[in-house]
JSON list of C-alpha atoms and ligand atoms in Angstrom, two decimals:
[
{"chain": "A", "resi": 1, "resn": "UNK", "atom": "CA", "xyz": [-89.60, -136.03, -111.43]},
{"chain": "A", "resi": 2, "resn": "UNK", "atom": "CA", "xyz": [-86.24, -135.78, -113.16]},
{"chain": "A", "resi": 3, "resn": "UNK", "atom": "CA", "xyz": [-83.23, -137.69, -111.83]},
{"chain": "A", "resi": 4, "resn": "UNK", "atom": "CA", "xyz": [-81.60, -134.39, -110.88]},
{"chain": "A", "resi": 5, "resn": "UNK", "atom": "CA", "xyz": [-84.62, -133.19, -108.88]},
{"chain": "A", "resi": 6, "resn": "UNK", "atom": "CA", "xyz": [-84.98, -136.60, -107.28]},
{"chain": "A", "resi": 7, "resn": "UNK", "atom": "CA", "xyz": [-81.37, -136.46, -106.15]},
{"chain": "A", "resi": 8, "resn": "UNK", "atom": "CA", "xyz": [-81.76, -132.97, -104.66]},
{"chain": "A", "resi": 9, "resn": "UNK", "atom": "CA", "xyz": [-84.93, -133.91, -102.75]},
{"chain": "A", "resi": 10, "resn": "UNK", "atom": "CA", "xyz": [-83.25, -137.10, -101.52]},
{"chain": "A", "resi": 11, "resn": "UNK", "atom": "CA", "xyz": [-80.46, -134.95, -100.12]},
{"chain": "A", "resi": 12, "resn": "UNK", "atom": "CA", "xyz": [-82.99, -132.64, -98.46]},
{"chain": "A", "resi": 13, "resn": "UNK", "atom": "CA", "xyz": [-84.46, -135.71, -96.79]},
{"chain": "A", "resi": 14, "resn": "UNK", "atom": "CA", "xyz": [-81.10, -137.09, -95.75]},
{"chain": "A", "resi": 15, "resn": "UNK", "atom": "CA", "xyz": [-80.00, -133.75, -94.19]},
{"chain": "A", "resi": 16, "resn": "UNK", "atom": "CA", "xyz": [-83.47, -133.28, -92.68]},
{"chain": "A", "resi": 17, "resn": "UNK", "atom": "CA", "xyz": [-83.19, -129.69, -91.52]},
{"chain": "A", "resi": 18, "resn": "UNK", "atom": "CA", "xyz": [-82.42, -126.98, -94.04]},
{"chain": "A", "resi": 19, "resn": "UNK", "atom": "CA", "xyz": [-81.04, -123.77, -92.51]},
{"chain": "A", "resi": 20, "resn": "UNK", "atom": "CA", "xyz": [-82.77, -120.68, -93.92]},
{"chain": "A", "resi": 21, "resn": "UNK", "atom": "CA", "xyz": [-80.24, -117.86, -93.97]},
{"chain": "A", "resi": 22, "resn": "UNK", "atom": "CA", "xyz": [-80.37, -114.14, -94.47]},
{"chain": "A", "resi": 23, "resn": "UNK", "atom": "CA", "xyz": [-76.93, -112.74, -95.23]},
{"chain": "A", "resi": 24, "resn": "UNK", "atom": "CA", "xyz": [-76.45, -109.00, -95.26]},
{"chain": "A", "resi": 25, "resn": "UNK", "atom": "CA", "xyz": [-72.78, -109.24, -96.11]},
{"chain": "A", "resi": 26, "resn": "UNK", "atom": "CA", "xyz": [-71.24, -111.83, -98.43]},
{"chain": "A", "resi": 27, "resn": "UNK", "atom": "CA", "xyz": [-68.11, -111.90, -96.27]},
{"chain": "A", "resi": 28, "resn": "UNK", "atom": "CA", "xyz": [-70.14, -113.96, -93.76]},
{"chain": "A", "resi": 29, "resn": "UNK", "atom": "CA", "xyz": [-70.87, -116.68, -96.33]},
{"chain": "A", "resi": 30, "resn": "UNK", "atom": "CA", "xyz": [-67.55, -118.50, -95.88]},
{"chain": "A", "resi": 31, "resn": "UNK", "atom": "CA", "xyz": [-67.55, -118.71, -92.05]},
{"chain": "A", "resi": 32, "resn": "UNK", "atom": "CA", "xyz": [-71.26, -119.54, -92.05]},
{"chain": "A", "resi": 33, "resn": "UNK", "atom": "CA", "xyz": [-70.74, -122.31, -94.63]},
{"chain": "A", "resi": 34, "resn": "UNK", "atom": "CA", "xyz": [-67.92, -123.70, -92.48]},
{"chain": "A", "resi": 35, "resn": "UNK", "atom": "CA", "xyz": [-70.14, -123.68, -89.36]},
{"chain": "A", "resi": 36, "resn": "UNK", "atom": "CA", "xyz": [-72.92, -125.47, -91.24]},
{"chain": "A", "resi": 37, "resn": "UNK", "atom": "CA", "xyz": [-70.56, -128.09, -92.67]},
{"chain": "A", "resi": 38, "resn": "UNK", "atom": "CA", "xyz": [-68.78, -128.72, -89.37]},
{"chain": "A", "resi": 39, "resn": "UNK", "atom": "CA", "xyz": [-72.02, -128.63, -87.40]},
{"chain": "A", "resi": 40, "resn": "UNK", "atom": "CA", "xyz": [-73.52, -131.38, -89.53]},
{"chain": "A", "resi": 41, "resn": "UNK", "atom": "CA", "xyz": [-76.19, -129.63, -91.60]},
{"chain": "A", "resi": 42, "resn": "UNK", "atom": "CA", "xyz": [-74.44, -129.26, -94.97]},
{"chain": "A", "resi": 43, "resn": "UNK", "atom": "CA", "xyz": [-77.16, -127.18, -96.61]},
{"chain": "A", "resi": 44, "resn": "UNK", "atom": "CA", "xyz": [-78.39, -123.61, -96.88]},
{"chain": "A", "resi": 45, "resn": "UNK", "atom": "CA", "xyz": [-81.39, -121.87, -98.34]},
{"chain": "A", "resi": 46, "resn": "UNK", "atom": "CA", "xyz": [-79.89, -118.44, -98.96]},
{"chain": "A", "resi": 47, "resn": "UNK", "atom": "CA", "xyz": [-82.76, -115.98, -99.16]},
{"chain": "A", "resi": 48, "resn": "UNK", "atom": "CA", "xyz": [-82.93, -113.40, -101.92]},
{"chain": "A", "resi": 49, "resn": "UNK", "atom": "CA", "xyz": [-83.97, -110.75, -99.42]},
{"chain": "A", "resi": 50, "resn": "UNK", "atom": "CA", "xyz": [-80.63, -109.01, -99.44]},
{"chain": "A", "resi": 51, "resn": "UNK", "atom": "CA", "xyz": [-78.23, -107.79, -102.07]},
{"chain": "A", "resi": 52, "resn": "UNK", "atom": "CA", "xyz": [-75.61, -110.19, -100.69]},
{"chain": "A", "resi": 53, "resn": "UNK", "atom": "CA", "xyz": [-77.62, -113.33, -101.56]},
{"chain": "A", "resi": 54, "resn": "UNK", "atom": "CA", "xyz": [-76.22, -113.98, -105.03]},
{"chain": "A", "resi": 55, "resn": "UNK", "atom": "CA", "xyz": [-72.58, -113.54, -104.03]},
{"chain": "A", "resi": 56, "resn": "UNK", "atom": "CA", "xyz": [-73.13, -115.57, -100.86]},
{"chain": "A", "resi": 57, "resn": "UNK", "atom": "CA", "xyz": [-74.48, -118.47, -102.93]},
{"chain": "A", "resi": 58, "resn": "UNK", "atom": "CA", "xyz": [-71.43, -118.19, -105.19]},
{"chain": "A", "resi": 59, "resn": "UNK", "atom": "CA", "xyz": [-69.01, -118.25, -102.25]},
{"chain": "A", "resi": 60, "resn": "UNK", "atom": "CA", "xyz": [-70.71, -121.14, -100.45]},
{"chain": "A", "resi": 61, "resn": "UNK", "atom": "CA", "xyz": [-71.06, -123.24, -103.60]},
{"chain": "A", "resi": 62, "resn": "UNK", "atom": "CA", "xyz": [-67.46, -122.82, -104.65]},
{"chain": "A", "resi": 63, "resn": "UNK", "atom": "CA", "xyz": [-65.89, -123.13, -101.19]},
{"chain": "A", "resi": 64, "resn": "UNK", "atom": "CA", "xyz": [-68.05, -126.08, -100.12]},
{"chain": "A", "resi": 65, "resn": "UNK", "atom": "CA", "xyz": [-68.78, -128.22, -103.17]},
{"chain": "A", "resi": 66, "resn": "UNK", "atom": "CA", "xyz": [-70.42, -130.93, -101.01]},
{"chain": "A", "resi": 67, "resn": "UNK", "atom": "CA", "xyz": [-72.88, -128.49, -99.55]},
{"chain": "A", "resi": 68, "resn": "UNK", "atom": "CA", "xyz": [-76.46, -128.32, -100.84]},
{"chain": "A", "resi": 69, "resn": "UNK", "atom": "CA", "xyz": [-76.78, -124.60, -101.50]},
{"chain": "A", "resi": 70, "resn": "UNK", "atom": "CA", "xyz": [-79.93, -123.10, -102.94]},
{"chain": "A", "resi": 71, "resn": "UNK", "atom": "CA", "xyz": [-81.89, -119.88, -103.11]},
{"chain": "A", "resi": 72, "resn": "UNK", "atom": "CA", "xyz": [-84.94, -118.92, -101.07]},
{"chain": "A", "resi": 73, "resn": "UNK", "atom": "CA", "xyz": [-87.51, -116.14, -101.23]},
{"chain": "A", "resi": 74, "resn": "UNK", "atom": "CA", "xyz": [-87.21, -116.25, -105.02]},
{"chain": "A", "resi": 75, "resn": "UNK", "atom": "CA", "xyz": [-89.84, -113.95, -106.50]},
{"chain": "A", "resi": 76, "resn": "UNK", "atom": "CA", "xyz": [-88.82, -113.54, -110.16]},
{"chain": "A", "resi": 77, "resn": "UNK", "atom": "CA", "xyz": [-87.45, -115.65, -113.00]},
{"chain": "A", "resi": 78, "resn": "UNK", "atom": "CA", "xyz": [-84.55, -113.21, -113.19]},
{"chain": "A", "resi": 79, "resn": "UNK", "atom": "CA", "xyz": [-83.63, -114.19, -109.63]},
{"chain": "A", "resi": 80, "resn": "UNK", "atom": "CA", "xyz": [-83.86, -117.86, -110.65]},
{"chain": "A", "resi": 81, "resn": "UNK", "atom": "CA", "xyz": [-81.30, -117.19, -113.37]},
{"chain": "A", "resi": 82, "resn": "UNK", "atom": "CA", "xyz": [-78.99, -115.26, -111.07]},
{"chain": "A", "resi": 83, "resn": "UNK", "atom": "CA", "xyz": [-79.23, -117.88, -108.33]},
{"chain": "A", "resi": 84, "resn": "UNK", "atom": "CA", "xyz": [-78.51, -120.79, -110.68]},
{"chain": "A", "resi": 85, "resn": "UNK", "atom": "CA", "xyz": [-75.64, -118.94, -112.36]},
{"chain": "A", "resi": 86, "resn": "UNK", "atom": "CA", "xyz": [-74.16, -118.39, -108.88]},
{"chain": "A", "resi": 87, "resn": "UNK", "atom": "CA", "xyz": [-74.37, -122.13, -108.16]},
{"chain": "A", "resi": 88, "resn": "UNK", "atom": "CA", "xyz": [-77.79, -122.62, -106.53]},
{"chain": "A", "resi": 89, "resn": "UNK", "atom": "CA", "xyz": [-78.91, -126.25, -106.73]},
{"chain": "A", "resi": 90, "resn": "UNK", "atom": "CA", "xyz": [-82.55, -125.53, -105.86]},
{"chain": "A", "resi": 91, "resn": "UNK", "atom": "CA", "xyz": [-85.10, -122.75, -105.76]},
{"chain": "A", "resi": 92, "resn": "UNK", "atom": "CA", "xyz": [-87.52, -122.11, -102.89]},
{"chain": "A", "resi": 93, "resn": "UNK", "atom": "CA", "xyz": [-90.31, -119.53, -103.03]},
{"chain": "A", "resi": 94, "resn": "UNK", "atom": "CA", "xyz": [-92.69, -118.28, -100.34]},
{"chain": "A", "resi": 95, "resn": "UNK", "atom": "CA", "xyz": [-95.76, -118.80, -102.54]},
{"chain": "A", "resi": 96, "resn": "UNK", "atom": "CA", "xyz": [-96.95, -120.78, -105.53]},
{"chain": "A", "resi": 97, "resn": "UNK", "atom": "CA", "xyz": [-95.99, -118.61, -108.48]},
{"chain": "A", "resi": 98, "resn": "UNK", "atom": "CA", "xyz": [-96.88, -120.61, -111.57]},
{"chain": "A", "resi": 99, "resn": "UNK", "atom": "CA", "xyz": [-94.51, -118.65, -113.78]},
{"chain": "A", "resi": 100, "resn": "UNK", "atom": "CA", "xyz": [-91.55, -119.46, -111.56]},
{"chain": "A", "resi": 101, "resn": "UNK", "atom": "CA", "xyz": [-92.54, -123.10, -111.15]},
{"chain": "A", "resi": 102, "resn": "UNK", "atom": "CA", "xyz": [-92.95, -123.62, -114.91]},
{"chain": "A", "resi": 103, "resn": "UNK", "atom": "CA", "xyz": [-89.73, -121.73, -115.64]},
{"chain": "A", "resi": 104, "resn": "UNK", "atom": "CA", "xyz": [-87.82, -124.03, -113.29]},
{"chain": "A", "resi": 105, "resn": "UNK", "atom": "CA", "xyz": [-89.48, -127.23, -114.49]},
{"chain": "A", "resi": 106, "resn": "UNK", "atom": "CA", "xyz": [-88.71, -126.40, -118.13]},
{"chain": "A", "resi": 107, "resn": "UNK", "atom": "CA", "xyz": [-85.05, -125.99, -117.21]},
{"chain": "A", "resi": 108, "resn": "UNK", "atom": "CA", "xyz": [-84.85, -128.98, -114.87]},
{"chain": "A", "resi": 109, "resn": "UNK", "atom": "CA", "xyz": [-84.15, -126.77, -111.86]},
{"chain": "A", "resi": 110, "resn": "UNK", "atom": "CA", "xyz": [-85.45, -128.33, -108.63]},
{"chain": "A", "resi": 111, "resn": "UNK", "atom": "CA", "xyz": [-88.14, -126.02, -107.25]},
{"chain": "A", "resi": 112, "resn": "UNK", "atom": "CA", "xyz": [-90.06, -126.09, -103.99]},
{"chain": "A", "resi": 113, "resn": "UNK", "atom": "CA", "xyz": [-92.74, -123.39, -103.85]},
{"chain": "A", "resi": 114, "resn": "UNK", "atom": "CA", "xyz": [-94.62, -122.35, -100.76]},
{"chain": "A", "resi": 115, "resn": "UNK", "atom": "CA", "xyz": [-98.19, -123.55, -100.32]},
{"chain": "A", "resi": 116, "resn": "UNK", "atom": "CA", "xyz": [-100.67, -123.22, -97.51]},
{"chain": "A", "resi": 117, "resn": "UNK", "atom": "CA", "xyz": [-104.10, -124.33, -98.71]},
{"chain": "A", "resi": 118, "resn": "UNK", "atom": "CA", "xyz": [-105.53, -127.43, -100.35]},
{"chain": "A", "resi": 119, "resn": "UNK", "atom": "CA", "xyz": [-106.20, -125.34, -103.46]},
{"chain": "A", "resi": 120, "resn": "UNK", "atom": "CA", "xyz": [-102.58, -124.22, -103.77]},
{"chain": "A", "resi": 121, "resn": "UNK", "atom": "CA", "xyz": [-101.36, -127.76, -103.17]},
{"chain": "A", "resi": 122, "resn": "UNK", "atom": "CA", "xyz": [-103.74, -129.13, -105.80]},
{"chain": "A", "resi": 123, "resn": "UNK", "atom": "CA", "xyz": [-102.36, -126.56, -108.21]},
{"chain": "A", "resi": 124, "resn": "UNK", "atom": "CA", "xyz": [-98.82, -127.66, -107.35]},
{"chain": "A", "resi": 125, "resn": "UNK", "atom": "CA", "xyz": [-99.75, -131.28, -108.12]},
{"chain": "A", "resi": 126, "resn": "UNK", "atom": "CA", "xyz": [-101.26, -130.20, -111.45]},
{"chain": "A", "resi": 127, "resn": "UNK", "atom": "CA", "xyz": [-98.04, -128.44, -112.33]},
{"chain": "A", "resi": 128, "resn": "UNK", "atom": "CA", "xyz": [-96.27, -131.74, -111.80]},
{"chain": "A", "resi": 129, "resn": "UNK", "atom": "CA", "xyz": [-94.77, -131.18, -108.36]},
{"chain": "A", "resi": 130, "resn": "UNK", "atom": "CA", "xyz": [-94.60, -133.74, -105.60]},
{"chain": "A", "resi": 131, "resn": "UNK", "atom": "CA", "xyz": [-92.62, -131.70, -103.06]},
{"chain": "A", "resi": 132, "resn": "UNK", "atom": "CA", "xyz": [-93.81, -128.36, -101.69]},
{"chain": "A", "resi": 133, "resn": "UNK", "atom": "CA", "xyz": [-92.96, -125.99, -98.89]},
{"chain": "A", "resi": 134, "resn": "UNK", "atom": "CA", "xyz": [-95.67, -125.46, -96.27]},
{"chain": "A", "resi": 135, "resn": "UNK", "atom": "CA", "xyz": [-95.33, -121.84, -95.22]},
{"chain": "A", "resi": 136, "resn": "UNK", "atom": "CA", "xyz": [-95.59, -120.26, -92.70]},
{"chain": "A", "resi": 137, "resn": "UNK", "atom": "CA", "xyz": [-95.93, -123.66, -91.05]},
{"chain": "A", "resi": 138, "resn": "UNK", "atom": "CA", "xyz": [-96.79, -122.84, -87.46]},
{"chain": "A", "resi": 139, "resn": "UNK", "atom": "CA", "xyz": [-99.13, -119.97, -88.34]},
{"chain": "A", "resi": 140, "resn": "UNK", "atom": "CA", "xyz": [-100.83, -121.99, -91.07]},
{"chain": "A", "resi": 141, "resn": "UNK", "atom": "CA", "xyz": [-101.90, -124.83, -88.79]},
{"chain": "A", "resi": 142, "resn": "UNK", "atom": "CA", "xyz": [-98.65, -126.72, -88.27]},
{"chain": "A", "resi": 143, "resn": "UNK", "atom": "CA", "xyz": [-98.40, -130.47, -88.23]},
{"chain": "A", "resi": 144, "resn": "UNK", "atom": "CA", "xyz": [-102.16, -130.94, -87.73]},
{"chain": "A", "resi": 145, "resn": "UNK", "atom": "CA", "xyz": [-102.82, -129.12, -90.98]},
{"chain": "A", "resi": 146, "resn": "UNK", "atom": "CA", "xyz": [-100.21, -131.14, -92.87]},
{"chain": "A", "resi": 147, "resn": "UNK", "atom": "CA", "xyz": [-101.72, -134.37, -91.57]},
{"chain": "A", "resi": 148, "resn": "UNK", "atom": "CA", "xyz": [-105.23, -133.29, -92.52]},
{"chain": "A", "resi": 149, "resn": "UNK", "atom": "CA", "xyz": [-104.45, -132.09, -96.05]},
{"chain": "A", "resi": 150, "resn": "UNK", "atom": "CA", "xyz": [-101.81, -134.77, -96.59]},
{"chain": "A", "resi": 151, "resn": "UNK", "atom": "CA", "xyz": [-104.42, -137.46, -95.90]},
{"chain": "A", "resi": 152, "resn": "UNK", "atom": "CA", "xyz": [-106.26, -136.29, -99.01]},
{"chain": "A", "resi": 153, "resn": "UNK", "atom": "CA", "xyz": [-103.35, -135.24, -101.22]},
{"chain": "A", "resi": 154, "resn": "UNK", "atom": "CA", "xyz": [-101.40, -138.44, -100.81]},
{"chain": "A", "resi": 155, "resn": "UNK", "atom": "CA", "xyz": [-98.88, -137.74, -103.57]},
{"chain": "A", "resi": 156, "resn": "UNK", "atom": "CA", "xyz": [-97.51, -134.61, -101.92]},
{"chain": "A", "resi": 157, "resn": "UNK", "atom": "CA", "xyz": [-94.67, -134.32, -99.45]},
{"chain": "A", "resi": 158, "resn": "UNK", "atom": "CA", "xyz": [-93.95, -131.22, -97.41]},
{"chain": "A", "resi": 159, "resn": "UNK", "atom": "CA", "xyz": [-91.14, -128.99, -96.22]},
{"chain": "A", "resi": 160, "resn": "UNK", "atom": "CA", "xyz": [-92.69, -127.04, -93.34]},
{"chain": "A", "resi": 161, "resn": "UNK", "atom": "CA", "xyz": [-90.91, -123.73, -92.78]},
{"chain": "A", "resi": 162, "resn": "UNK", "atom": "CA", "xyz": [-91.76, -120.79, -90.54]},
{"chain": "A", "resi": 163, "resn": "UNK", "atom": "CA", "xyz": [-91.92, -121.09, -86.77]},
{"chain": "A", "resi": 164, "resn": "UNK", "atom": "CA", "xyz": [-89.97, -124.37, -86.63]},
{"chain": "A", "resi": 165, "resn": "UNK", "atom": "CA", "xyz": [-87.50, -124.61, -83.76]},
{"chain": "A", "resi": 166, "resn": "UNK", "atom": "CA", "xyz": [-85.60, -127.05, -81.56]},
{"chain": "A", "resi": 167, "resn": "UNK", "atom": "CA", "xyz": [-88.77, -127.75, -79.55]},
{"chain": "A", "resi": 168, "resn": "UNK", "atom": "CA", "xyz": [-91.10, -128.73, -82.37]},
{"chain": "A", "resi": 169, "resn": "UNK", "atom": "CA", "xyz": [-88.83, -129.93, -85.20]},
{"chain": "A", "resi": 170, "resn": "UNK", "atom": "CA", "xyz": [-88.76, -133.56, -84.03]},
{"chain": "A", "resi": 171, "resn": "UNK", "atom": "CA", "xyz": [-92.55, -133.86, -84.14]},
{"chain": "A", "resi": 172, "resn": "UNK", "atom": "CA", "xyz": [-92.55, -132.63, -87.72]},
{"chain": "A", "resi": 173, "resn": "UNK", "atom": "CA", "xyz": [-89.70, -134.88, -88.81]},
{"chain": "A", "resi": 174, "resn": "UNK", "atom": "CA", "xyz": [-91.38, -138.00, -87.39]},
{"chain": "A", "resi": 175, "resn": "UNK", "atom": "CA", "xyz": [-94.19, -137.65, -89.92]},
{"chain": "A", "resi": 176, "resn": "UNK", "atom": "CA", "xyz": [-93.43, -139.36, -93.20]},
{"chain": "A", "resi": 177, "resn": "UNK", "atom": "CA", "xyz": [-95.41, -136.74, -95.15]},
{"chain": "A", "resi": 178, "resn": "UNK", "atom": "CA", "xyz": [-92.54, -134.42, -94.31]},
{"chain": "A", "resi": 179, "resn": "UNK", "atom": "CA", "xyz": [-89.33, -134.74, -96.27]},
{"chain": "A", "resi": 180, "resn": "UNK", "atom": "CA", "xyz": [-87.45, -132.05, -94.35]},
{"chain": "A", "resi": 181, "resn": "UNK", "atom": "CA", "xyz": [-87.98, -128.88, -92.30]},
{"chain": "A", "resi": 182, "resn": "UNK", "atom": "CA", "xyz": [-86.67, -125.41, -93.01]},
{"chain": "A", "resi": 183, "resn": "UNK", "atom": "CA", "xyz": [-85.73, -123.02, -90.25]},
{"chain": "A", "resi": 184, "resn": "UNK", "atom": "CA", "xyz": [-83.57, -120.16, -89.16]},
{"chain": "A", "resi": 185, "resn": "UNK", "atom": "CA", "xyz": [-83.33, -120.80, -85.43]},
{"chain": "A", "resi": 186, "resn": "UNK", "atom": "CA", "xyz": [-79.75, -122.06, -85.61]},
{"chain": "A", "resi": 187, "resn": "UNK", "atom": "CA", "xyz": [-78.55, -119.29, -87.96]},
{"chain": "A", "resi": 188, "resn": "UNK", "atom": "CA", "xyz": [-80.25, -116.18, -86.59]},
{"chain": "A", "resi": 189, "resn": "UNK", "atom": "CA", "xyz": [-79.28, -112.87, -88.17]},
{"chain": "A", "resi": 190, "resn": "UNK", "atom": "CA", "xyz": [-78.04, -111.38, -84.91]},
{"chain": "A", "resi": 191, "resn": "UNK", "atom": "CA", "xyz": [-75.58, -114.26, -84.39]},
{"chain": "A", "resi": 192, "resn": "UNK", "atom": "CA", "xyz": [-74.31, -113.87, -87.97]},
{"chain": "A", "resi": 193, "resn": "UNK", "atom": "CA", "xyz": [-74.00, -110.10, -87.58]},
{"chain": "A", "resi": 194, "resn": "UNK", "atom": "CA", "xyz": [-72.04, -110.52, -84.36]},
{"chain": "A", "resi": 195, "resn": "UNK", "atom": "CA", "xyz": [-69.71, -113.06, -86.00]},
{"chain": "A", "resi": 196, "resn": "UNK", "atom": "CA", "xyz": [-70.72, -115.76, -83.48]},
{"chain": "A", "resi": 197, "resn": "UNK", "atom": "CA", "xyz": [-69.92, -118.64, -85.81]},
{"chain": "A", "resi": 198, "resn": "UNK", "atom": "CA", "xyz": [-68.88, -120.96, -82.97]},
{"chain": "A", "resi": 199, "resn": "UNK", "atom": "CA", "xyz": [-72.26, -120.45, -81.36]},
{"chain": "A", "resi": 200, "resn": "UNK", "atom": "CA", "xyz": [-73.95, -121.07, -84.70]},
{"chain": "A", "resi": 201, "resn": "UNK", "atom": "CA", "xyz": [-71.93, -124.27, -85.12]},
{"chain": "A", "resi": 202, "resn": "UNK", "atom": "CA", "xyz": [-73.09, -125.48, -81.68]},
{"chain": "A", "resi": 203, "resn": "UNK", "atom": "CA", "xyz": [-76.73, -124.75, -82.51]},
{"chain": "A", "resi": 204, "resn": "UNK", "atom": "CA", "xyz": [-76.33, -126.49, -85.87]},
{"chain": "A", "resi": 205, "resn": "UNK", "atom": "CA", "xyz": [-74.84, -129.49, -84.08]},
{"chain": "A", "resi": 206, "resn": "UNK", "atom": "CA", "xyz": [-77.77, -129.64, -81.67]},
{"chain": "A", "resi": 207, "resn": "UNK", "atom": "CA", "xyz": [-80.19, -129.50, -84.60]},
{"chain": "A", "resi": 208, "resn": "UNK", "atom": "CA", "xyz": [-78.27, -132.20, -86.49]},
{"chain": "A", "resi": 209, "resn": "UNK", "atom": "CA", "xyz": [-78.42, -134.40, -83.38]},
{"chain": "A", "resi": 210, "resn": "UNK", "atom": "CA", "xyz": [-82.17, -133.92, -83.09]},
{"chain": "A", "resi": 211, "resn": "UNK", "atom": "CA", "xyz": [-82.44, -134.98, -86.70]},
{"chain": "A", "resi": 212, "resn": "UNK", "atom": "CA", "xyz": [-80.30, -138.07, -86.12]},
{"chain": "A", "resi": 213, "resn": "UNK", "atom": "CA", "xyz": [-82.37, -139.11, -83.13]},
{"chain": "A", "resi": 214, "resn": "UNK", "atom": "CA", "xyz": [-85.56, -139.50, -85.21]},
{"chain": "B", "resi": 301, "resn": "LIG", "atom": "C1", "xyz": [-88.36, -117.33, -93.26]},
{"chain": "B", "resi": 301, "resn": "LIG", "atom": "O1", "xyz": [-89.32, -116.84, -93.79]},
{"chain": "B", "resi": 301, "resn": "LIG", "atom": "O2", "xyz": [-87.37, -116.69, -92.89]},
{"chain": "B", "resi": 301, "resn": "LIG", "atom": "C2", "xyz": [-88.35, -118.80, -93.11]},
{"chain": "B", "resi": 301, "resn": "LIG", "atom": "O3", "xyz": [-89.61, -119.29, -93.32]},
{"chain": "B", "resi": 301, "resn": "LIG", "atom": "C3", "xyz": [-87.81, -119.22, -91.80]},
{"chain": "B", "resi": 301, "resn": "LIG", "atom": "O4", "xyz": [-88.72, -119.00, -90.81]},
{"chain": "B", "resi": 301, "resn": "LIG", "atom": "P1", "xyz": [-88.24, -119.01, -89.31]},
{"chain": "B", "resi": 301, "resn": "LIG", "atom": "O5", "xyz": [-87.38, -117.79, -89.12]},
{"chain": "B", "resi": 301, "resn": "LIG", "atom": "O6", "xyz": [-89.52, -118.95, -88.50]},
{"chain": "B", "resi": 301, "resn": "LIG", "atom": "O7", "xyz": [-87.49, -120.29, -89.08]}
]
């Protein structure tokens, strides 16, 4: 792993919970970034599911230089380029797309693709990865599945995402196979849409406290 990737994954681990955000309007990026910073989770996986993603990454990265901002739901190498040019420090994908993984590795861009099965994880290891997303975590067998596969694939560490919430995040984070969890429960789209950034900040704070208590 390169020094740059190592540093990014160390920050993932330190922050512990990575908010997965869907922004429909880039004007929300600044107040959301502020809520995340002040709430104590200085990170965001901004998903490329909306047209506002690229500009939102640009706004968050430039307004909050200490924040770990990256791109999620990345499905093409063109999106990798756009995300990185906008300031993304990492790339997350829902599945293991070899083209995207290789493209990122060749350019020393930290990448964390989604995996679900032992076969996909083995492929990830072969590509040279040590950190993968486990998605959709709760539907794919949750912590029990990570423990079972992780017992065999000892070099891999996991970022479970999908179905993680305030009730189950602590159990995940207690397992040392897990380097962080991704989740949207503290940054739900309806709260963003309604401009409830104080409420978001409170939920982020609660999540950050759960993380600290591990
Ligand atoms: C997603 O696909 O949006 C992420 O995996 C987050 O999942 P969640 O909304 O269940 O936290």
